[in-house]
Coordinates of N, CA and C and ligand atoms in Angstrom, one line a residue:
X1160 N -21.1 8.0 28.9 CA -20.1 9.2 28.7 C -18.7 8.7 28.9
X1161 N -18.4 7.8 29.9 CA -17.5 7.7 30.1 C -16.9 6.5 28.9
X1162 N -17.3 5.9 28.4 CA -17.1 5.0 27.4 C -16.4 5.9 26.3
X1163 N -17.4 6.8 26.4 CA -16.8 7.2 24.9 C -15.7 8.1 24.9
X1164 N -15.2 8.7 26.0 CA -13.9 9.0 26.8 C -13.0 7.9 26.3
X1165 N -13.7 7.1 26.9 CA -12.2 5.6 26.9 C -12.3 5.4 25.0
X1166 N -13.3 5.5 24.3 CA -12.9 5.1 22.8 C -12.2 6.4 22.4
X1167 N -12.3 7.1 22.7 CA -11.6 8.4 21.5 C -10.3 8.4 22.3
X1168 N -9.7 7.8 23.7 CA -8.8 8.0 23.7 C -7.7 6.9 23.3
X1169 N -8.9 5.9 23.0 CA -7.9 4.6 22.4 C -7.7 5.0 20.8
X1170 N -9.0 5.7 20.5 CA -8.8 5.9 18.8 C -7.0 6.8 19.0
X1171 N -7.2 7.7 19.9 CA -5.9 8.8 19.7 C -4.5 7.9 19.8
X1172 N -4.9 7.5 20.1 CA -3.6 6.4 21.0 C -3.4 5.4 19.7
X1173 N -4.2 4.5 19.3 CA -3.9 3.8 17.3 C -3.5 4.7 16.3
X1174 N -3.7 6.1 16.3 CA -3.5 7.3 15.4 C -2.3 7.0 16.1
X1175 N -1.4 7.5 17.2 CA -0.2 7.9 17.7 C 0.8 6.7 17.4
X1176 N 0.4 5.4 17.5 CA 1.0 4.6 17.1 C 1.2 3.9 15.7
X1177 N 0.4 4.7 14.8 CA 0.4 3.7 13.5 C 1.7 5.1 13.2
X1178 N 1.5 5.9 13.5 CA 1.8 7.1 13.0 C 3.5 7.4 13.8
X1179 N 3.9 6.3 14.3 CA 4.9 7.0 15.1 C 6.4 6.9 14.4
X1180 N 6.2 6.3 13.4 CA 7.4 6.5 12.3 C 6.9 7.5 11.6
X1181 N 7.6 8.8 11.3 CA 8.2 9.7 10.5 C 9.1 9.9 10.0
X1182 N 9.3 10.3 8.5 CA 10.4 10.4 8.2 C 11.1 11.6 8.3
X1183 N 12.2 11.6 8.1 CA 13.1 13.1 8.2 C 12.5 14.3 7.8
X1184 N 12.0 13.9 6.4 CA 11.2 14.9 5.7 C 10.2 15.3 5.9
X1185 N 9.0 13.7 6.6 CA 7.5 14.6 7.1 C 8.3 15.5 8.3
X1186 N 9.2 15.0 9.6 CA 9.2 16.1 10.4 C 9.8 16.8 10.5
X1187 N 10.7 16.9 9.3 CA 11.1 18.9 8.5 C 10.1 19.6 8.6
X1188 N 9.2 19.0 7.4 CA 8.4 19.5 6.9 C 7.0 20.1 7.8
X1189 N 7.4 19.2 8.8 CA 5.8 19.5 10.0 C 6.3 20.6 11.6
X1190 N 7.6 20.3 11.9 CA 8.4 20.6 12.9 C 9.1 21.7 12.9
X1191 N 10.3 21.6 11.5 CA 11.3 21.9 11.7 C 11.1 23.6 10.5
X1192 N 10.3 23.5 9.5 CA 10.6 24.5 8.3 C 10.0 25.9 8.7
X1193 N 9.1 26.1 9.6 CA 8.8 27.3 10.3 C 10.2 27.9 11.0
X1194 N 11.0 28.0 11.3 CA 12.2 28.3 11.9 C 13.1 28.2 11.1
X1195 N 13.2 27.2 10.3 CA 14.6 27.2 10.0 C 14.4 27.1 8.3
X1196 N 12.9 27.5 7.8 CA 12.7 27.3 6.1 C 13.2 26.3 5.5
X1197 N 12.1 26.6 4.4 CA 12.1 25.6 3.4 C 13.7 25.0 3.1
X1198 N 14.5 26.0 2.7 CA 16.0 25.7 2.6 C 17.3 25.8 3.8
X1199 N 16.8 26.1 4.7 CA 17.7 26.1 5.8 C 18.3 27.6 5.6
X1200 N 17.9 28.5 5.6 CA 18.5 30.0 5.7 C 18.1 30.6 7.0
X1201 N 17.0 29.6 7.9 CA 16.9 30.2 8.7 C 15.3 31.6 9.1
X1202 N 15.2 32.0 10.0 CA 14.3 33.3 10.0 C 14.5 34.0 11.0
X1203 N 15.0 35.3 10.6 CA 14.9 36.4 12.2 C 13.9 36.6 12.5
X1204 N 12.8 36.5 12.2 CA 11.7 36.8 13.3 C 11.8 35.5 14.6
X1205 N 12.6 34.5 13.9 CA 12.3 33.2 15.0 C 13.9 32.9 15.8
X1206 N 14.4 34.5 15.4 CA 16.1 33.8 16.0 C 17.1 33.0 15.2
X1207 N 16.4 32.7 14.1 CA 17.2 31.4 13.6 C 18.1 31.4 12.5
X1208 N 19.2 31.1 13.1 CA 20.4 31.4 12.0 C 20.1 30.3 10.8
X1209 N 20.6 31.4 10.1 CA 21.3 30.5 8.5 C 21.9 28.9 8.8
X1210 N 21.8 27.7 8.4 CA 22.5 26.8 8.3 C 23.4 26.2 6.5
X1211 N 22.3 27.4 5.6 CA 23.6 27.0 4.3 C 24.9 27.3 4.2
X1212 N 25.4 26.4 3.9 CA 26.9 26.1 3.9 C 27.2 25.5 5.1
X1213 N 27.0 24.8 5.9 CA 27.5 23.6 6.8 C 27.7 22.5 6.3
X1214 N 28.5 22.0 7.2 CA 28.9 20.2 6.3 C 27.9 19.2 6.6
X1215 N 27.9 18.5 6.5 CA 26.5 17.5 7.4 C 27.2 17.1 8.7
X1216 N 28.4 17.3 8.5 CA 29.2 16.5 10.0 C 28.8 18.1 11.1
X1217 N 28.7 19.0 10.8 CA 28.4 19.9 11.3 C 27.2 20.3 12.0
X1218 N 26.1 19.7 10.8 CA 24.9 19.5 11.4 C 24.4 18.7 12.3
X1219 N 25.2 17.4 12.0 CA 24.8 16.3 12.6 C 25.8 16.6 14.9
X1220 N 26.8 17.5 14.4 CA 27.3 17.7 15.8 C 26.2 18.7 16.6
X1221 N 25.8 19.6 15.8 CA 24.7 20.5 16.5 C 23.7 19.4 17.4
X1222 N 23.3 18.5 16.2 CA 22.0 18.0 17.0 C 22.2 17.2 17.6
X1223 N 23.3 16.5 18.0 CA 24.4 15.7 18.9 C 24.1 16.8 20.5
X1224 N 24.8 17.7 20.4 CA 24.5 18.9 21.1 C 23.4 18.7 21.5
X1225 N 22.5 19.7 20.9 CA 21.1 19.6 20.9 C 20.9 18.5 22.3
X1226 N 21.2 17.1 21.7 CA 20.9 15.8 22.3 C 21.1 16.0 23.8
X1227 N 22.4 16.9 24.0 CA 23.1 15.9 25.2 C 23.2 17.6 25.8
X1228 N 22.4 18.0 25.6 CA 21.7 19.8 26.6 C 22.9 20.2 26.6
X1229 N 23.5 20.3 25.6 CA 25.2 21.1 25.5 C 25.0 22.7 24.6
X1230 N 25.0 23.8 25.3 CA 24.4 25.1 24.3 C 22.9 24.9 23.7
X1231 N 22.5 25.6 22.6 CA 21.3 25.4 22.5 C 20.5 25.0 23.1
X1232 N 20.1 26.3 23.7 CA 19.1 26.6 25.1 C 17.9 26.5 23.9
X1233 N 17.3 27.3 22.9 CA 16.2 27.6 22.4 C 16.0 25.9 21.7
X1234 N 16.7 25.1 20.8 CA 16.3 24.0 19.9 C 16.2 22.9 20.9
X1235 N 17.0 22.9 22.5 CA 16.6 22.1 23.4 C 15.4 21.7 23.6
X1236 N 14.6 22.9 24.2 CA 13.1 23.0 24.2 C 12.3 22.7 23.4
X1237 N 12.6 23.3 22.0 CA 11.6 22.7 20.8 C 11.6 21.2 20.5
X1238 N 12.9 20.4 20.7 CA 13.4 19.0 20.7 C 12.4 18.5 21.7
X1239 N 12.6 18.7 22.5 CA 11.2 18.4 24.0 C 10.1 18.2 23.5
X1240 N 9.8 19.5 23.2 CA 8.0 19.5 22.0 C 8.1 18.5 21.3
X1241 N 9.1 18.3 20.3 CA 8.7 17.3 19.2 C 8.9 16.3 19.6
X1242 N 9.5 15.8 20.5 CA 9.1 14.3 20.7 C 8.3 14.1 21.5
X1243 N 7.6 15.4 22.1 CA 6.4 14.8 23.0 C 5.4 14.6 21.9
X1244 N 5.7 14.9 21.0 CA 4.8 14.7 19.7 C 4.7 13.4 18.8
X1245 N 6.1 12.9 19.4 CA 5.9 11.6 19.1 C 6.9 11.3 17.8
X1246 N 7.2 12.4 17.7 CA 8.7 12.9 16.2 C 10.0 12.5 16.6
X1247 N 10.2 11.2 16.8 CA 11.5 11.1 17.1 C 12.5 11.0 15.9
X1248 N 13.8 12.0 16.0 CA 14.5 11.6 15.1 C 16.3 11.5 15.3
X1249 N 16.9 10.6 14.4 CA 18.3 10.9 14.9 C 19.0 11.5 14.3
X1250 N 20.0 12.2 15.2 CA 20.9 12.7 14.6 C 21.7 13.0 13.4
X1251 N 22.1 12.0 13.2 CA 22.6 11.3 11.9 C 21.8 11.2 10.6
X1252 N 20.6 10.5 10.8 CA 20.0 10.8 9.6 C 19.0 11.8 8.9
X1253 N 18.8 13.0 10.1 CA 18.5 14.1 10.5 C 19.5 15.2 9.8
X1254 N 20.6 15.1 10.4 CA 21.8 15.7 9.8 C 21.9 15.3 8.1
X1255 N 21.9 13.9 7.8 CA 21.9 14.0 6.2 C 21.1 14.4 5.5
X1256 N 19.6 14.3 6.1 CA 18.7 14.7 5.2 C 18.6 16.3 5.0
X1257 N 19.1 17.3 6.4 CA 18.8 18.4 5.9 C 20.2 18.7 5.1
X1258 N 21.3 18.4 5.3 CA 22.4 18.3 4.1 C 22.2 18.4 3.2
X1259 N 21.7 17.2 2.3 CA 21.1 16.9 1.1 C 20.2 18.2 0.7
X1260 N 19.0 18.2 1.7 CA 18.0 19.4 1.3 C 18.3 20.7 1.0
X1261 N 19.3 21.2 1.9 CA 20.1 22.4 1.7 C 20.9 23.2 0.7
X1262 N 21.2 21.6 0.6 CA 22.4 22.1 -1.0 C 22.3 21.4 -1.6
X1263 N 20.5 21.8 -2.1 CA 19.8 21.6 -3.5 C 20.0 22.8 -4.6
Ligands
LIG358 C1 10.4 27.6 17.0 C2 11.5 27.7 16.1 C3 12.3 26.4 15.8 C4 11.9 25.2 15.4 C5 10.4 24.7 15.3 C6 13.1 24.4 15.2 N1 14.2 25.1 15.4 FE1 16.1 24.5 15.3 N2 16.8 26.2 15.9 C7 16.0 27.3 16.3 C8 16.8 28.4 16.8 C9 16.3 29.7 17.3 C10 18.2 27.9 16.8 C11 19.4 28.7 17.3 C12 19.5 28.6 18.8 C13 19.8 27.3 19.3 O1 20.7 26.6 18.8 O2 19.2 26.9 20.3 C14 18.1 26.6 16.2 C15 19.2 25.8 16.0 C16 19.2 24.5 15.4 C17 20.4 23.8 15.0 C18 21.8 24.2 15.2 C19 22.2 25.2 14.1 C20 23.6 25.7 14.2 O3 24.2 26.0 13.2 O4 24.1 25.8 15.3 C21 19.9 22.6 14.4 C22 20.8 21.5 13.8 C23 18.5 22.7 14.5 N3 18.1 23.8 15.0 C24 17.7 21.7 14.0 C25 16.3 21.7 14.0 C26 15.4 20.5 13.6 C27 15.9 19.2 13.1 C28 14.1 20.9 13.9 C29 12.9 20.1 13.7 C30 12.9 18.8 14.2 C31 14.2 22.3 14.4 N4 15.5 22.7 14.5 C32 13.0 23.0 14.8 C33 14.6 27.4 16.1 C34 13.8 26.3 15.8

């Protein structure tokens, strides 16, 4: 019994590691689009403001923020979640990508 404890937790643990690069887009796509939608408008049932029409330097200062527990009490905590998930992302290229995405 206990063996096979120790295999499924090593299998979990090669999953978490092959897998620990994501790109911007899988963790929009997986993380981020429940709250803040497919295009960044946001959702009031989730609180979450609109982000079309920001600059990317804009966005990218939010999640600077974000980063360094400055405001953003609610996206702090969800930041916590996703990288206990193993979704690390930065700022910067986080910020460009939803840029780009936004004002498609
Ligand atoms: C459970 C809902 C939820 C999820 C999931 C979520 N957000 Fe948020 N986000 C919010 C809410 C609510 C706010 C506004 C309150 C705040 O800033 O804390 C916000 C604010 C932001 C802001 C600042 C917007 C502004 O104009 O001030 C950025 C940037 C942001 N989120 C990025 C992300 C990214 C990137 C992800 C995925 C990795 C993500 N969020 C996942 C709910 C969410």
């Amino acid at each position: 019994m206990k063996n096979v404890i120790f295999l499924s937790l090593s299998l979990f643990l090669a999953t978490l590691s092959a897998n620990d690069k994501y790109t911007d887009e899988q963790i929009y796509n997986k993380m981020c689009i429940e709250c803040h939608s497919f295009d960044g408008s946001g959702n009031t049932e989730k609180l979450t403001p609109s982000m079309i029409g920001e600059s990317q330097e804009e966005i990218e200062r939010s999640l600077v923020e974000i980063e360094n527990d400055k405001d953003h009490v609610i996206m702090k905590h969800n930041r916590t979640k996703i990288l206990e998930m193993g979704m690390e992302y930065s700022a910067k290229s986080m910020a460009e990508y939803m840029h780009t995405r936004f004002t498609k």
